[in-house]
mmCIF file of C-alpha atoms in Angstrom:
data_model
loop_
_atom_site.group_PDB
_atom_site.id
_atom_site.type_symbol
_atom_site.label_atom_id
_atom_site.label_comp_id
_atom_site.label_asym_id
_atom_site.label_seq_id
_atom_site.Cartn_x
_atom_site.Cartn_y
_atom_site.Cartn_z
ATOM 1 C CA MET A 22 16.781 -1.261 14.141
ATOM 2 C CA ASN A 23 18.454 0.623 11.202
ATOM 3 C CA ILE A 24 15.958 1.394 8.781
ATOM 4 C CA HIS A 25 16.914 3.044 5.224
ATOM 5 C CA LYS A 26 14.172 1.848 3.007
ATOM 6 C CA ILE A 27 10.607 1.082 3.769
ATOM 7 C CA VAL A 28 9.968 -1.648 1.294
ATOM 8 C CA GLU A 29 13.362 -3.257 1.396
ATOM 9 C CA SER A 30 12.938 -3.148 5.360
ATOM 10 C CA ILE A 31 9.497 -5.295 5.266
ATOM 11 C CA ASP A 32 10.979 -7.643 2.429
ATOM 12 C CA PHE A 33 13.896 -8.348 4.751
ATOM 13 C CA PHE A 34 11.761 -10.427 7.151
ATOM 14 C CA GLY A 35 10.020 -12.162 3.815
ATOM 15 C CA LYS A 36 13.342 -13.466 2.933
ATOM 16 C CA SER A 37 14.776 -14.148 6.510
ATOM 17 C CA GLU A 38 11.431 -15.192 8.333
ATOM 18 C CA PRO A 39 8.945 -15.877 5.581
ATOM 19 C CA ASN A 40 6.552 -18.047 7.838
ATOM 20 C CA ARG A 41 6.336 -15.140 10.531
ATOM 21 C CA VAL A 42 3.011 -13.777 10.405
ATOM 22 C CA ALA A 43 2.365 -10.129 8.960
ATOM 23 C CA TYR A 44 -1.295 -9.885 8.828
ATOM 24 C CA GLN A 45 -4.452 -11.356 10.693
ATOM 25 C CA SER A 46 -7.727 -11.019 10.922
ATOM 26 C CA ASN A 47 -10.661 -12.939 12.191
ATOM 27 C CA SER A 48 -10.886 -15.152 9.254
ATOM 28 C CA SER A 49 -7.281 -15.367 7.350
ATOM 29 C CA GLN A 50 -3.669 -14.844 8.288
ATOM 30 C CA TYR A 51 -0.815 -14.515 5.864
ATOM 31 C CA THR A 52 3.003 -14.360 6.391
ATOM 32 C CA TYR A 53 5.759 -12.076 5.589
ATOM 33 C CA GLY A 54 7.052 -14.505 2.727
ATOM 34 C CA GLU A 55 3.482 -14.414 1.248
ATOM 35 C CA LEU A 56 3.450 -10.611 1.416
ATOM 36 C CA LYS A 57 6.689 -10.557 -0.321
ATOM 37 C CA SER A 58 5.964 -13.142 -3.114
ATOM 38 C CA LYS A 59 2.525 -11.685 -3.865
ATOM 39 C CA SER A 60 3.548 -7.737 -4.003
ATOM 40 C CA ASP A 61 6.682 -8.988 -6.212
ATOM 41 C CA ALA A 62 4.230 -10.714 -8.460
ATOM 42 C CA LEU A 63 2.286 -7.523 -8.654
ATOM 43 C CA ALA A 64 5.014 -5.109 -9.411
ATOM 44 C CA SER A 65 6.272 -7.414 -11.924
ATOM 45 C CA TYR A 66 2.758 -7.100 -13.608
ATOM 46 C CA LEU A 67 2.371 -3.447 -13.293
ATOM 47 C CA GLU A 68 5.898 -2.770 -14.707
ATOM 48 C CA LYS A 69 5.020 -5.086 -17.952
ATOM 49 C CA ASN A 70 1.563 -3.619 -18.320
ATOM 50 C CA LEU A 71 1.390 0.151 -17.461
ATOM 51 C CA LYS A 72 2.573 2.829 -19.721
ATOM 52 C CA LYS A 73 1.891 6.338 -17.592
ATOM 53 C CA ASN A 74 3.600 6.777 -14.263
ATOM 54 C CA GLY A 75 0.579 8.036 -12.497
ATOM 55 C CA PRO A 76 -0.599 7.022 -8.911
ATOM 56 C CA ILE A 77 -2.416 3.515 -8.590
ATOM 57 C CA VAL A 78 -5.696 3.709 -7.090
ATOM 58 C CA VAL A 79 -6.072 0.992 -4.478
ATOM 59 C CA PHE A 80 -9.922 0.755 -3.715
ATOM 60 C CA GLY A 81 -11.192 -1.421 -0.483
ATOM 61 C CA ASN A 82 -11.079 -1.796 3.004
ATOM 62 C CA LEU A 83 -8.639 -3.427 5.398
ATOM 63 C CA GLU A 84 -8.030 -6.426 3.225
ATOM 64 C CA PHE A 85 -4.526 -7.949 3.239
ATOM 65 C CA GLU A 86 -4.604 -7.632 -0.658
ATOM 66 C CA MET A 87 -4.766 -3.820 0.258
ATOM 67 C CA ILE A 88 -1.109 -4.166 1.971
ATOM 68 C CA VAL A 89 -0.180 -6.281 -1.159
ATOM 69 C CA SER A 90 -1.070 -3.503 -3.596
ATOM 70 C CA PHE A 91 0.437 -0.927 -1.721
ATOM 71 C CA LEU A 92 3.886 -2.323 -1.821
ATOM 72 C CA GLY A 93 3.346 -3.986 -5.197
ATOM 73 C CA ALA A 94 2.790 -0.449 -6.456
ATOM 74 C CA SER A 95 6.102 1.091 -4.823
ATOM 75 C CA LYS A 96 8.113 -1.583 -5.629
ATOM 76 C CA SER A 97 7.139 -0.797 -9.464
ATOM 77 C CA GLY A 98 7.851 2.796 -9.082
ATOM 78 C CA HIS A 99 4.421 4.238 -8.383
ATOM 79 C CA ALA A 100 2.684 5.965 -5.428
ATOM 80 C CA TYR A 101 -0.567 4.532 -4.476
ATOM 81 C CA LEU A 102 -3.618 6.280 -3.473
ATOM 82 C CA PRO A 103 -6.122 4.309 -1.303
ATOM 83 C CA ILE A 104 -10.168 4.846 -1.504
ATOM 84 C CA GLU A 105 -12.328 3.007 0.841
ATOM 85 C CA GLU A 106 -15.356 1.070 -0.503
ATOM 86 C CA HIS A 107 -17.858 3.151 0.797
ATOM 87 C CA THR A 108 -16.559 6.747 -0.530
ATOM 88 C CA PRO A 109 -19.561 8.372 -2.054
ATOM 89 C CA ARG A 110 -19.502 8.073 -5.895
ATOM 90 C CA GLU A 111 -19.039 11.930 -6.624
ATOM 91 C CA ARG A 112 -16.001 12.103 -4.272
ATOM 92 C CA ILE A 113 -14.351 9.427 -6.128
ATOM 93 C CA GLU A 114 -14.934 10.789 -9.259
ATOM 94 C CA ALA A 115 -13.405 13.860 -8.139
ATOM 95 C CA ILE A 116 -10.352 12.203 -6.880
ATOM 96 C CA LEU A 117 -9.858 10.466 -10.512
ATOM 97 C CA ARG A 118 -10.226 13.628 -11.894
ATOM 98 C CA VAL A 119 -7.854 15.476 -9.686
ATOM 99 C CA ALA A 120 -5.126 12.218 -9.522
ATOM 100 C CA LYS A 121 -5.257 11.300 -12.898
ATOM 101 C CA PRO A 122 -4.233 7.613 -12.146
ATOM 102 C CA SER A 123 -2.273 5.178 -14.140
ATOM 103 C CA ALA A 124 -4.528 2.142 -12.746
ATOM 104 C CA ILE A 125 -7.401 1.324 -10.490
ATOM 105 C CA ILE A 126 -6.458 -2.125 -8.177
ATOM 106 C CA SER A 127 -10.165 -2.961 -7.157
ATOM 107 C CA VAL A 128 -9.938 -5.085 -4.236
ATOM 108 C CA ALA A 129 -13.514 -4.186 -3.572
ATOM 109 C CA ASP A 130 -16.325 -4.397 -6.053
ATOM 110 C CA TRP A 131 -15.583 -1.145 -8.567
ATOM 111 C CA THR A 132 -18.707 -0.282 -10.111
ATOM 112 C CA LEU A 133 -18.333 2.866 -11.485
ATOM 113 C CA GLY A 134 -17.171 4.297 -15.081
ATOM 114 C CA THR A 135 -12.930 4.352 -15.284
ATOM 115 C CA GLN A 136 -12.682 7.648 -17.666
ATOM 116 C CA ASN A 137 -10.637 5.041 -19.870
ATOM 117 C CA ILE A 138 -8.412 3.923 -16.738
ATOM 118 C CA PRO A 139 -7.616 0.367 -16.501
ATOM 119 C CA VAL A 140 -9.083 -1.557 -13.687
ATOM 120 C CA ILE A 141 -7.496 -4.508 -12.236
ATOM 121 C CA ALA A 142 -10.623 -6.568 -10.539
ATOM 122 C CA LYS A 143 -10.119 -8.439 -7.364
ATOM 123 C CA ASN A 144 -10.125 -11.675 -9.360
ATOM 124 C CA GLU A 145 -7.658 -10.592 -11.726
ATOM 125 C CA LEU A 146 -5.363 -9.545 -8.883
ATOM 126 C CA LEU A 147 -5.570 -12.916 -7.066
ATOM 127 C CA GLY A 148 -4.373 -14.485 -10.076
ATOM 128 C CA ILE A 149 -1.603 -12.168 -10.672
ATOM 129 C CA THR A 150 -0.224 -12.362 -7.226
ATOM 130 C CA LYS A 151 -0.307 -16.466 -7.712
ATOM 131 C CA GLU A 152 2.297 -16.299 -9.726
ATOM 132 C CA GLU A 153 5.821 -17.140 -8.696
ATOM 133 C CA VAL A 154 8.033 -14.687 -10.239
ATOM 134 C CA LEU A 155 11.849 -13.965 -9.791
ATOM 135 C CA TYR A 156 11.456 -10.337 -9.483
ATOM 136 C CA GLU A 157 14.265 -7.710 -8.671
ATOM 137 C CA ALA A 158 13.148 -4.419 -7.647
ATOM 138 C CA LYS A 159 14.882 -1.873 -9.694
ATOM 139 C CA HIS A 160 12.178 0.926 -9.472
ATOM 140 C CA LEU A 161 11.206 1.379 -5.843
ATOM 141 C CA VAL A 162 9.931 4.442 -4.971
ATOM 142 C CA GLN A 163 12.482 6.494 -2.834
ATOM 143 C CA GLY A 164 13.761 9.949 -1.776
ATOM 144 C CA ASP A 165 11.515 12.414 -2.762
ATOM 145 C CA GLU A 166 9.295 10.621 -4.942
ATOM 146 C CA ASN A 167 5.717 10.284 -3.979
ATOM 147 C CA PHE A 168 5.207 6.728 -1.621
ATOM 148 C CA TYR A 169 1.278 7.541 -1.308
ATOM 149 C CA ILE A 170 -1.281 10.142 -1.744
ATOM 150 C CA ILE A 171 -4.322 10.471 0.584
ATOM 151 C CA PHE A 172 -6.905 12.884 -0.432
ATOM 152 C CA THR A 173 -8.236 15.259 2.342
ATOM 153 C CA SER A 174 -11.985 15.010 3.798
ATOM 154 C CA GLY A 175 -12.501 18.855 2.948
ATOM 155 C CA THR A 176 -16.489 19.641 2.119
ATOM 156 C CA THR A 177 -15.768 22.336 -0.481
ATOM 157 C CA GLY A 178 -13.934 22.764 -3.655
ATOM 158 C CA GLU A 179 -12.128 19.920 -5.398
ATOM 159 C CA PRO A 180 -10.463 17.138 -3.517
ATOM 160 C CA LYS A 181 -6.965 17.888 -2.805
ATOM 161 C CA GLY A 182 -4.254 15.031 -2.401
ATOM 162 C CA VAL A 183 -1.655 15.154 0.242
ATOM 163 C CA GLN A 184 1.538 13.848 -1.108
ATOM 164 C CA ILE A 185 3.420 12.109 1.292
ATOM 165 C CA SER A 186 7.355 10.927 -0.124
ATOM 166 C CA HIS A 187 9.071 7.834 0.854
ATOM 167 C CA ASP A 188 11.574 10.177 3.068
ATOM 168 C CA ASN A 189 8.710 11.794 4.774
ATOM 169 C CA LEU A 190 7.310 8.146 5.721
ATOM 170 C CA LEU A 191 10.941 7.066 6.499
ATOM 171 C CA SER A 192 11.171 10.079 8.916
ATOM 172 C CA PHE A 193 7.695 9.468 10.216
ATOM 173 C CA VAL A 194 8.481 5.655 11.018
ATOM 174 C CA ARG A 195 11.920 6.268 12.617
ATOM 175 C CA TRP A 196 10.202 8.727 14.783
ATOM 176 C CA THR A 197 7.334 6.511 15.888
ATOM 177 C CA MET A 198 9.687 3.558 16.538
ATOM 178 C CA GLN A 199 11.902 6.016 18.713
ATOM 179 C CA GLU A 200 9.111 7.625 20.833
ATOM 180 C CA PHE A 201 6.799 4.423 21.367
ATOM 181 C CA LYS A 202 9.956 2.302 22.037
ATOM 182 C CA ILE A 203 8.455 -0.052 19.212
ATOM 183 C CA ASP A 204 10.367 -3.783 19.413
ATOM 184 C CA GLN A 205 10.248 -6.352 16.849
ATOM 185 C CA GLY A 206 7.295 -8.674 16.705
ATOM 186 C CA LEU A 207 4.370 -6.273 18.383
ATOM 187 C CA ARG A 208 0.880 -6.778 17.222
ATOM 188 C CA PHE A 209 -0.866 -3.694 16.133
ATOM 189 C CA LEU A 210 -4.657 -3.085 16.007
ATOM 190 C CA ALA A 211 -5.729 -1.749 12.700
ATOM 191 C CA GLN A 212 -8.980 0.241 12.834
ATOM 192 C CA ALA A 213 -8.766 3.268 10.686
ATOM 193 C CA PRO A 214 -9.462 3.108 6.718
ATOM 194 C CA PHE A 215 -6.383 2.936 4.724
ATOM 195 C CA SER A 216 -7.345 6.012 2.858
ATOM 196 C CA PHE A 217 -7.105 8.010 6.339
ATOM 197 C CA ASP A 218 -3.638 8.985 7.314
ATOM 198 C CA LEU A 219 -3.891 7.740 10.979
ATOM 199 C CA SER A 220 -3.700 4.473 9.404
ATOM 200 C CA VAL A 221 -0.129 4.570 8.731
ATOM 201 C CA PHE A 222 0.551 4.121 12.620
ATOM 202 C CA SER A 223 -0.825 0.707 11.984
ATOM 203 C CA ILE A 224 0.903 -0.546 8.633
ATOM 204 C CA TYR A 225 4.327 0.673 8.241
ATOM 205 C CA PRO A 226 6.013 1.003 11.777
ATOM 206 C CA ALA A 227 4.468 -2.634 12.141
ATOM 207 C CA LEU A 228 5.669 -3.968 9.094
ATOM 208 C CA VAL A 229 9.195 -2.505 8.988
ATOM 209 C CA SER A 230 9.642 -4.031 12.613
ATOM 210 C CA GLY A 231 7.919 -7.649 11.759
ATOM 211 C CA GLY A 232 5.049 -7.144 13.749
ATOM 212 C CA VAL A 233 1.603 -8.235 12.888
#
């Protein structure tokens, strides 16, 4: 597999094999076609409604909507910043203070103050992503632009965000696929929270190869 852009490689399966399963849990299953259409709809909404270029916080656990939000943010030109639902309040507030996000997508219930940051609650997110839109991704995160930001788990001082560019992630995915001989259609077990960098192993090598 010749991968040049992360999101375009994932969307390839949404176009060519929309019924291929992309995500599966004990209670639900979603296809690449759904992943593409929902992330397109979210990206369109973000482009129309966000005025700032900062990262987008995505708050939740291992839900499908988290993946949709990651790709929607990237398609609209924003880095995403995952925060796990059970993160202590003080740490979340510190992350918001440091990262200065443009928006918060709340897949889990958001109960904190927002420091004047717009919050997209889950019900609103589900409504946005139900829309059928004709979307052309003209602002994809690429090159040296930040694809995602993960905050370290240090116990002293201000939390520090590790910034991973598109090309950083692309290099990692290419290495992973070559080193572990990943073919199309493999199944990946996702255990690590998306706010932990180990989770990247079970997200992008899976999705760019048409895996589950």
